[in-house]
Amino acid sequence: DAKTTQPNSMESNEEEPVHLPCNHSTISGTDYIHWYRQLPSQGPEYVIHGLTSNVNNRMASLAIAEDRKSSTLILHRATLRDAAVYYCILRDPLNRDDKIIFGKGTRLHILP
Amino acid sequence: DVKVTQSSRYLVKRTGEKVFLECVQDMDHENMFWYRQDPGLGLRLIYFSYDVKMKEKGDIPEGYSVSREKKERFSLILESASTNQTSMYLCASRGTFNGYTFGSGTRLTVV
């Protein structure tokens, strides 16, 4: 399975943008890049996903490198409620046995 | 929005008891999953199912079994609970191109 590499933790000030990096150098052509986050005492929640082009939704933006070997999740204006563990995951949705394998993720601390 | 409901938020069971953790989803998803989460070990996949009556082992299936008799329900069974199965258990479901939706989790304590 293709693996991802993320920093263990990051810190950001409230109301500033946050850029969470992810490396996935062994990504295959059919893998989508997904991001999830897990708030304290909750199950993970879907944030965003993309294949090749940059993506935006109400929660975040996803910037994908041209060679697809890395990506960055962008929170445009961090709030205290964004403090969570963020997971970068590769998925092939056409694979019947597709299943998420979680790494350690990045623990994001937001400073008031 | 997809909803994944886990029957209990907290459970306390005795060693040796048979334990059932229930999970129900309301979006007709084919695929369902059971994970456990422990401090320092992250989320680990126990079992998953891609159709009714189908099941596949994940990374740590030992000591667990599952049942998928109906599409919307995926049950995790601890045949004889042990203290090392004290953990947070998370159920998830997904459609083909959708993201995964997780339940709120069941915190199981085996005493």
PDB file of C-alpha atoms in Angstrom:
ATOM      1  CA  ASP A   1       0.000   0.000   0.000  1.00  0.00           C
ATOM      2  CA  ALA A   2       1.215   3.482  -0.811  1.00  0.00           C
ATOM      3  CA  LYS A   3       2.272   5.304   2.325  1.00  0.00           C
ATOM      4  CA  THR A   4       2.172   8.908   3.414  1.00  0.00           C
ATOM      5  CA  THR A   5       4.557  10.912   5.582  1.00  0.00           C
ATOM      6  CA  GLN A   6       3.415  13.798   7.754  1.00  0.00           C
ATOM      7  CA  PRO A   7       5.059  15.854  10.502  1.00  0.00           C
ATOM      8  CA  ASN A   8       4.116  14.648  13.968  1.00  0.00           C
ATOM      9  CA  SER A   9       2.876  18.023  15.139  1.00  0.00           C
ATOM     10  CA  MET A  10       2.462  21.622  14.091  1.00  0.00           C
ATOM     11  CA  GLU A  11       1.504  24.835  15.783  1.00  0.00           C
ATOM     12  CA  SER A  12      -0.314  27.858  14.472  1.00  0.00           C
ATOM     13  CA  ASN A  13      -1.791  31.053  15.796  1.00  0.00           C
ATOM     14  CA  GLU A  14      -5.520  31.563  15.771  1.00  0.00           C
ATOM     15  CA  GLU A  15      -6.898  33.360  12.709  1.00  0.00           C
ATOM     16  CA  GLU A  16      -3.776  32.648  10.659  1.00  0.00           C
ATOM     17  CA  PRO A  17      -3.530  30.267   7.693  1.00  0.00           C
ATOM     18  CA  VAL A  18      -2.197  26.772   8.295  1.00  0.00           C
ATOM     19  CA  HIS A  19      -0.409  24.635   5.721  1.00  0.00           C
ATOM     20  CA  LEU A  20      -0.268  20.944   6.599  1.00  0.00           C
ATOM     21  CA  PRO A  21       2.146  19.008   4.348  1.00  0.00           C
ATOM     22  CA  CYS A  22       2.005  15.393   3.254  1.00  0.00           C
ATOM     23  CA  ASN A  23       4.495  13.391   1.200  1.00  0.00           C
ATOM     24  CA  HIS A  24       3.352  10.410  -0.832  1.00  0.00           C
ATOM     25  CA  SER A  25       6.180   9.636  -3.207  1.00  0.00           C
ATOM     26  CA  THR A  26       4.913   6.131  -4.084  1.00  0.00           C
ATOM     27  CA  ILE A  27       1.418   7.263  -5.067  1.00  0.00           C
ATOM     28  CA  SER A  28      -0.082   5.352  -8.000  1.00  0.00           C
ATOM     29  CA  GLY A  29      -2.047   6.812 -10.870  1.00  0.00           C
ATOM     30  CA  THR A  30      -5.411   5.704  -9.478  1.00  0.00           C
ATOM     31  CA  ASP A  31      -4.876   6.872  -5.906  1.00  0.00           C
ATOM     32  CA  TYR A  32      -6.900   9.775  -4.631  1.00  0.00           C
ATOM     33  CA  ILE A  33      -5.478  11.942  -1.843  1.00  0.00           C
ATOM     34  CA  HIS A  34      -7.846  12.191   1.104  1.00  0.00           C
ATOM     35  CA  TRP A  35      -7.628  14.209   4.276  1.00  0.00           C
ATOM     36  CA  TYR A  36      -9.445  13.433   7.488  1.00  0.00           C
ATOM     37  CA  ARG A  37      -9.273  15.025  10.881  1.00  0.00           C
ATOM     38  CA  GLN A  38     -10.088  13.779  14.339  1.00  0.00           C
ATOM     39  CA  LEU A  39     -11.240  16.198  16.980  1.00  0.00           C
ATOM     40  CA  PRO A  40     -10.759  15.213  20.629  1.00  0.00           C
ATOM     41  CA  SER A  41     -13.098  12.435  21.772  1.00  0.00           C
ATOM     42  CA  GLN A  42     -14.664  12.051  18.320  1.00  0.00           C
ATOM     43  CA  GLY A  43     -14.341   9.751  15.343  1.00  0.00           C
ATOM     44  CA  PRO A  44     -12.400  10.963  12.297  1.00  0.00           C
ATOM     45  CA  GLU A  45     -14.269  13.175   9.863  1.00  0.00           C
ATOM     46  CA  TYR A  46     -13.736  13.644   6.158  1.00  0.00           C
ATOM     47  CA  VAL A  47     -12.195  16.987   5.172  1.00  0.00           C
ATOM     48  CA  ILE A  48     -11.367  16.975   1.467  1.00  0.00           C
ATOM     49  CA  HIS A  49     -10.004  14.855  -1.339  1.00  0.00           C
ATOM     50  CA  GLY A  50      -8.498  15.288  -4.789  1.00  0.00           C
ATOM     51  CA  LEU A  51      -6.804  13.473  -7.646  1.00  0.00           C
ATOM     52  CA  THR A  52      -4.725  15.955  -9.646  1.00  0.00           C
ATOM     53  CA  SER A  53      -6.211  19.427  -9.495  1.00  0.00           C
ATOM     54  CA  ASN A  54      -6.381  21.679  -6.468  1.00  0.00           C
ATOM     55  CA  VAL A  55      -9.671  21.477  -4.612  1.00  0.00           C
ATOM     56  CA  ASN A  56     -11.614  23.842  -2.394  1.00  0.00           C
ATOM     57  CA  ASN A  57     -14.541  23.257  -0.093  1.00  0.00           C
ATOM     58  CA  ARG A  58     -16.083  25.013   2.867  1.00  0.00           C
ATOM     59  CA  MET A  59     -13.656  23.401   5.294  1.00  0.00           C
ATOM     60  CA  ALA A  60     -10.305  23.671   3.533  1.00  0.00           C
ATOM     61  CA  SER A  61      -8.287  23.718   0.327  1.00  0.00           C
ATOM     62  CA  LEU A  62      -6.094  20.965  -1.042  1.00  0.00           C
ATOM     63  CA  ALA A  63      -3.045  21.832  -3.108  1.00  0.00           C
ATOM     64  CA  ILE A  64      -1.560  18.899  -5.047  1.00  0.00           C
ATOM     65  CA  ALA A  65       1.923  19.007  -6.506  1.00  0.00           C
ATOM     66  CA  GLU A  66       2.228  18.600 -10.249  1.00  0.00           C
ATOM     67  CA  ASP A  67       4.009  15.248  -9.869  1.00  0.00           C
ATOM     68  CA  ARG A  68       1.444  14.232  -7.212  1.00  0.00           C
ATOM     69  CA  LYS A  69       4.178  13.154  -4.839  1.00  0.00           C
ATOM     70  CA  SER A  70       3.124  15.656  -2.208  1.00  0.00           C
ATOM     71  CA  SER A  71       0.103  17.672  -1.171  1.00  0.00           C
ATOM     72  CA  THR A  72      -0.804  20.393   1.292  1.00  0.00           C
ATOM     73  CA  LEU A  73      -3.986  20.870   3.256  1.00  0.00           C
ATOM     74  CA  ILE A  74      -4.688  24.560   3.750  1.00  0.00           C
ATOM     75  CA  LEU A  75      -6.863  25.939   6.503  1.00  0.00           C
ATOM     76  CA  HIS A  76      -7.329  29.546   5.498  1.00  0.00           C
ATOM     77  CA  ARG A  77      -8.061  30.962   8.914  1.00  0.00           C
ATOM     78  CA  ALA A  78      -7.472  28.622  11.804  1.00  0.00           C
ATOM     79  CA  THR A  79      -9.756  28.670  14.811  1.00  0.00           C
ATOM     80  CA  LEU A  80      -9.432  26.915  18.143  1.00  0.00           C
ATOM     81  CA  ARG A  81     -11.949  24.361  16.899  1.00  0.00           C
ATOM     82  CA  ASP A  82      -9.475  23.289  14.221  1.00  0.00           C
ATOM     83  CA  ALA A  83      -7.165  21.794  16.846  1.00  0.00           C
ATOM     84  CA  ALA A  84      -7.157  18.108  15.888  1.00  0.00           C
ATOM     85  CA  VAL A  85      -5.105  15.292  14.412  1.00  0.00           C
ATOM     86  CA  TYR A  86      -5.042  15.537  10.622  1.00  0.00           C
ATOM     87  CA  TYR A  87      -4.548  12.415   8.540  1.00  0.00           C
ATOM     88  CA  CYS A  88      -3.399  12.326   4.921  1.00  0.00           C
ATOM     89  CA  ILE A  89      -4.472   9.087   3.246  1.00  0.00           C
ATOM     90  CA  LEU A  90      -4.294   7.561  -0.225  1.00  0.00           C
ATOM     91  CA  ARG A  91      -7.307   5.720  -1.580  1.00  0.00           C
ATOM     92  CA  ASP A  92      -8.156   3.890  -4.779  1.00  0.00           C
ATOM     93  CA  PRO A  93     -11.965   4.010  -4.867  1.00  0.00           C
ATOM     94  CA  LEU A  94     -12.221   1.444  -7.639  1.00  0.00           C
ATOM     95  CA  ASN A  95     -10.388  -1.129  -5.575  1.00  0.00           C
ATOM     96  CA  ARG A  96     -13.004  -3.371  -4.029  1.00  0.00           C
ATOM     97  CA  ASP A  97     -10.766  -4.012  -1.055  1.00  0.00           C
ATOM     98  CA  ASP A  98     -10.077  -0.310  -0.607  1.00  0.00           C
ATOM     99  CA  LYS A  99      -9.652   0.457   3.069  1.00  0.00           C
ATOM    100  CA  ILE A 100      -8.125   3.325   4.959  1.00  0.00           C
ATOM    101  CA  ILE A 101      -4.890   2.590   6.736  1.00  0.00           C
ATOM    102  CA  PHE A 102      -4.249   5.416   9.162  1.00  0.00           C
ATOM    103  CA  GLY A 103      -0.773   6.683   9.915  1.00  0.00           C
ATOM    104  CA  LYS A 104       0.025   8.782  12.984  1.00  0.00           C
ATOM    105  CA  GLY A 105      -1.153  12.015  11.361  1.00  0.00           C
ATOM    106  CA  THR A 106      -0.221  15.565  12.309  1.00  0.00           C
ATOM    107  CA  ARG A 107      -1.421  16.942  15.624  1.00  0.00           C
ATOM    108  CA  LEU A 108      -2.302  20.579  15.029  1.00  0.00           C
ATOM    109  CA  HIS A 109      -2.155  22.931  18.013  1.00  0.00           C
ATOM    110  CA  ILE A 110      -3.849  26.314  17.706  1.00  0.00           C
ATOM    111  CA  LEU A 111      -2.572  29.090  19.931  1.00  0.00           C
ATOM    112  CA  PRO A 112      -5.089  31.732  21.008  1.00  0.00           C
TER     113      PRO A 112
ATOM    114  CA  ASP B   1     -25.565  13.495   5.283  1.00  0.00           C
ATOM    115  CA  VAL B   2     -24.551   9.929   5.990  1.00  0.00           C
ATOM    116  CA  LYS B   3     -25.050   8.903   9.537  1.00  0.00           C
ATOM    117  CA  VAL B   4     -23.191   6.096  11.254  1.00  0.00           C
ATOM    118  CA  THR B   5     -24.607   5.166  14.625  1.00  0.00           C
ATOM    119  CA  GLN B   6     -22.830   3.074  17.206  1.00  0.00           C
ATOM    120  CA  SER B   7     -25.163   1.605  19.782  1.00  0.00           C
ATOM    121  CA  SER B   8     -23.198   2.522  22.889  1.00  0.00           C
ATOM    122  CA  ARG B   9     -20.884   5.383  23.763  1.00  0.00           C
ATOM    123  CA  TYR B  10     -19.450   3.659  26.830  1.00  0.00           C
ATOM    124  CA  LEU B  11     -19.428  -0.002  27.844  1.00  0.00           C
ATOM    125  CA  VAL B  12     -17.957  -1.843  30.802  1.00  0.00           C
ATOM    126  CA  LYS B  13     -17.704  -5.625  30.535  1.00  0.00           C
ATOM    127  CA  ARG B  14     -16.101  -8.373  32.541  1.00  0.00           C
ATOM    128  CA  THR B  15     -13.264 -10.582  31.358  1.00  0.00           C
ATOM    129  CA  GLY B  16     -14.622 -13.608  29.533  1.00  0.00           C
ATOM    130  CA  GLU B  17     -17.943 -12.026  28.570  1.00  0.00           C
ATOM    131  CA  LYS B  18     -19.180 -12.122  24.992  1.00  0.00           C
ATOM    132  CA  VAL B  19     -19.498  -8.541  23.782  1.00  0.00           C
ATOM    133  CA  PHE B  20     -21.457  -7.197  20.818  1.00  0.00           C
ATOM    134  CA  LEU B  21     -20.725  -3.774  19.361  1.00  0.00           C
ATOM    135  CA  GLU B  22     -23.369  -2.652  16.913  1.00  0.00           C
ATOM    136  CA  CYS B  23     -23.036  -0.209  14.037  1.00  0.00           C
ATOM    137  CA  VAL B  24     -25.771   1.013  11.707  1.00  0.00           C
ATOM    138  CA  GLN B  25     -25.479   3.302   8.658  1.00  0.00           C
ATOM    139  CA  ASP B  26     -28.333   4.926   6.783  1.00  0.00           C
ATOM    140  CA  MET B  27     -26.954   5.579   3.288  1.00  0.00           C
ATOM    141  CA  ASP B  28     -27.020   2.158   1.678  1.00  0.00           C
ATOM    142  CA  HIS B  29     -23.216   1.947   1.636  1.00  0.00           C
ATOM    143  CA  GLU B  30     -21.705  -1.353   0.604  1.00  0.00           C
ATOM    144  CA  ASN B  31     -18.527  -1.012   2.615  1.00  0.00           C
ATOM    145  CA  MET B  32     -18.286  -0.975   6.393  1.00  0.00           C
ATOM    146  CA  PHE B  33     -15.293  -1.082   8.733  1.00  0.00           C
ATOM    147  CA  TRP B  34     -14.330  -1.609  12.346  1.00  0.00           C
ATOM    148  CA  TYR B  35     -11.254   0.079  13.827  1.00  0.00           C
ATOM    149  CA  ARG B  36      -9.837   0.316  17.298  1.00  0.00           C
ATOM    150  CA  GLN B  37      -7.865   3.284  18.543  1.00  0.00           C
ATOM    151  CA  ASP B  38      -5.311   3.202  21.312  1.00  0.00           C
ATOM    152  CA  PRO B  39      -2.946   5.929  22.561  1.00  0.00           C
ATOM    153  CA  GLY B  40       0.353   5.815  20.723  1.00  0.00           C
ATOM    154  CA  LEU B  41      -0.882   3.163  18.275  1.00  0.00           C
ATOM    155  CA  GLY B  42      -3.378   5.209  16.305  1.00  0.00           C
ATOM    156  CA  LEU B  43      -6.283   3.691  14.413  1.00  0.00           C
ATOM    157  CA  ARG B  44      -5.964   0.045  13.446  1.00  0.00           C
ATOM    158  CA  LEU B  45      -8.295  -1.881  11.168  1.00  0.00           C
ATOM    159  CA  ILE B  46      -9.904  -4.967  12.702  1.00  0.00           C
ATOM    160  CA  TYR B  47     -12.335  -6.176  10.040  1.00  0.00           C
ATOM    161  CA  PHE B  48     -14.174  -4.809   7.052  1.00  0.00           C
ATOM    162  CA  SER B  49     -17.028  -5.875   4.828  1.00  0.00           C
ATOM    163  CA  TYR B  50     -17.793  -4.925   1.234  1.00  0.00           C
ATOM    164  CA  ASP B  51     -21.158  -6.661   1.006  1.00  0.00           C
ATOM    165  CA  VAL B  52     -23.779  -8.487   3.015  1.00  0.00           C
ATOM    166  CA  LYS B  53     -22.414 -11.700   4.513  1.00  0.00           C
ATOM    167  CA  MET B  54     -18.920 -10.812   3.264  1.00  0.00           C
ATOM    168  CA  LYS B  55     -16.069 -10.075   5.628  1.00  0.00           C
ATOM    169  CA  GLU B  56     -12.347  -9.504   5.330  1.00  0.00           C
ATOM    170  CA  LYS B  57      -9.687  -9.456   8.025  1.00  0.00           C
ATOM    171  CA  GLY B  58      -7.906  -6.240   8.709  1.00  0.00           C
ATOM    172  CA  ASP B  59      -4.579  -5.834  10.441  1.00  0.00           C
ATOM    173  CA  ILE B  60      -5.570  -7.049  13.912  1.00  0.00           C
ATOM    174  CA  PRO B  61      -8.496  -9.535  13.667  1.00  0.00           C
ATOM    175  CA  GLU B  62      -7.365 -11.861  16.454  1.00  0.00           C
ATOM    176  CA  GLY B  63      -9.916 -12.124  19.245  1.00  0.00           C
ATOM    177  CA  TYR B  64     -12.677 -10.579  17.150  1.00  0.00           C
ATOM    178  CA  SER B  65     -15.339 -11.693  14.716  1.00  0.00           C
ATOM    179  CA  VAL B  66     -17.937  -9.770  12.727  1.00  0.00           C
ATOM    180  CA  SER B  67     -21.408 -10.214  11.339  1.00  0.00           C
ATOM    181  CA  ARG B  68     -23.062  -8.501   8.367  1.00  0.00           C
ATOM    182  CA  GLU B  69     -26.526  -9.999   7.917  1.00  0.00           C
ATOM    183  CA  LYS B  70     -28.066  -6.775   6.594  1.00  0.00           C
ATOM    184  CA  LYS B  71     -26.485  -4.080   4.483  1.00  0.00           C
ATOM    185  CA  GLU B  72     -27.003  -1.341   7.031  1.00  0.00           C
ATOM    186  CA  ARG B  73     -25.666  -3.203  10.073  1.00  0.00           C
ATOM    187  CA  PHE B  74     -22.154  -4.367  10.865  1.00  0.00           C
ATOM    188  CA  SER B  75     -21.530  -5.972  14.246  1.00  0.00           C
ATOM    189  CA  LEU B  76     -18.211  -6.526  15.979  1.00  0.00           C
ATOM    190  CA  ILE B  77     -18.091  -9.466  18.374  1.00  0.00           C
ATOM    191  CA  LEU B  78     -15.602 -10.121  21.120  1.00  0.00           C
ATOM    192  CA  GLU B  79     -16.075 -13.827  21.774  1.00  0.00           C
ATOM    193  CA  SER B  80     -14.388 -13.741  25.186  1.00  0.00           C
ATOM    194  CA  ALA B  81     -13.427 -10.248  26.229  1.00  0.00           C
ATOM    195  CA  SER B  82      -9.974  -9.679  27.648  1.00  0.00           C
ATOM    196  CA  THR B  83      -8.425  -6.667  29.330  1.00  0.00           C
ATOM    197  CA  ASN B  84      -6.180  -5.997  26.333  1.00  0.00           C
ATOM    198  CA  GLN B  85      -9.322  -5.328  24.319  1.00  0.00           C
ATOM    199  CA  THR B  86     -10.038  -2.239  26.377  1.00  0.00           C
ATOM    200  CA  SER B  87     -10.052   0.439  23.702  1.00  0.00           C
ATOM    201  CA  MET B  88     -12.022   2.958  21.668  1.00  0.00           C
ATOM    202  CA  TYR B  89     -13.862   1.171  18.845  1.00  0.00           C
ATOM    203  CA  LEU B  90     -14.827   3.095  15.735  1.00  0.00           C
ATOM    204  CA  CYS B  91     -17.156   1.995  12.968  1.00  0.00           C
ATOM    205  CA  ALA B  92     -17.122   3.553   9.491  1.00  0.00           C
ATOM    206  CA  SER B  93     -18.930   3.190   6.196  1.00  0.00           C
ATOM    207  CA  ARG B  94     -18.311   4.467   2.675  1.00  0.00           C
ATOM    208  CA  GLY B  95     -19.730   4.496  -0.817  1.00  0.00           C
ATOM    209  CA  THR B  96     -17.537   4.032  -3.884  1.00  0.00           C
ATOM    210  CA  PHE B  97     -16.380   7.601  -4.454  1.00  0.00           C
ATOM    211  CA  ASN B  98     -17.422   9.060  -1.153  1.00  0.00           C
ATOM    212  CA  GLY B  99     -15.344   9.739   1.859  1.00  0.00           C
ATOM    213  CA  TYR B 100     -15.593   7.529   4.894  1.00  0.00           C
ATOM    214  CA  THR B 101     -18.092   8.449   7.574  1.00  0.00           C
ATOM    215  CA  PHE B 102     -17.232   7.418  11.104  1.00  0.00           C
ATOM    216  CA  GLY B 103     -19.423   6.873  14.114  1.00  0.00           C
ATOM    217  CA  SER B 104     -18.750   8.628  17.407  1.00  0.00           C
ATOM    218  CA  GLY B 105     -17.049   5.578  18.855  1.00  0.00           C
ATOM    219  CA  THR B 106     -17.627   3.128  21.687  1.00  0.00           C
ATOM    220  CA  ARG B 107     -15.241   3.268  24.596  1.00  0.00           C
ATOM    221  CA  LEU B 108     -15.042  -0.287  25.903  1.00  0.00           C
ATOM    222  CA  THR B 109     -13.497  -1.114  29.241  1.00  0.00           C
ATOM    223  CA  VAL B 110     -12.919  -4.766  30.126  1.00  0.00           C
ATOM    224  CA  VAL B 111     -12.381  -5.365  33.828  1.00  0.00           C
TER     225      VAL B 111
END
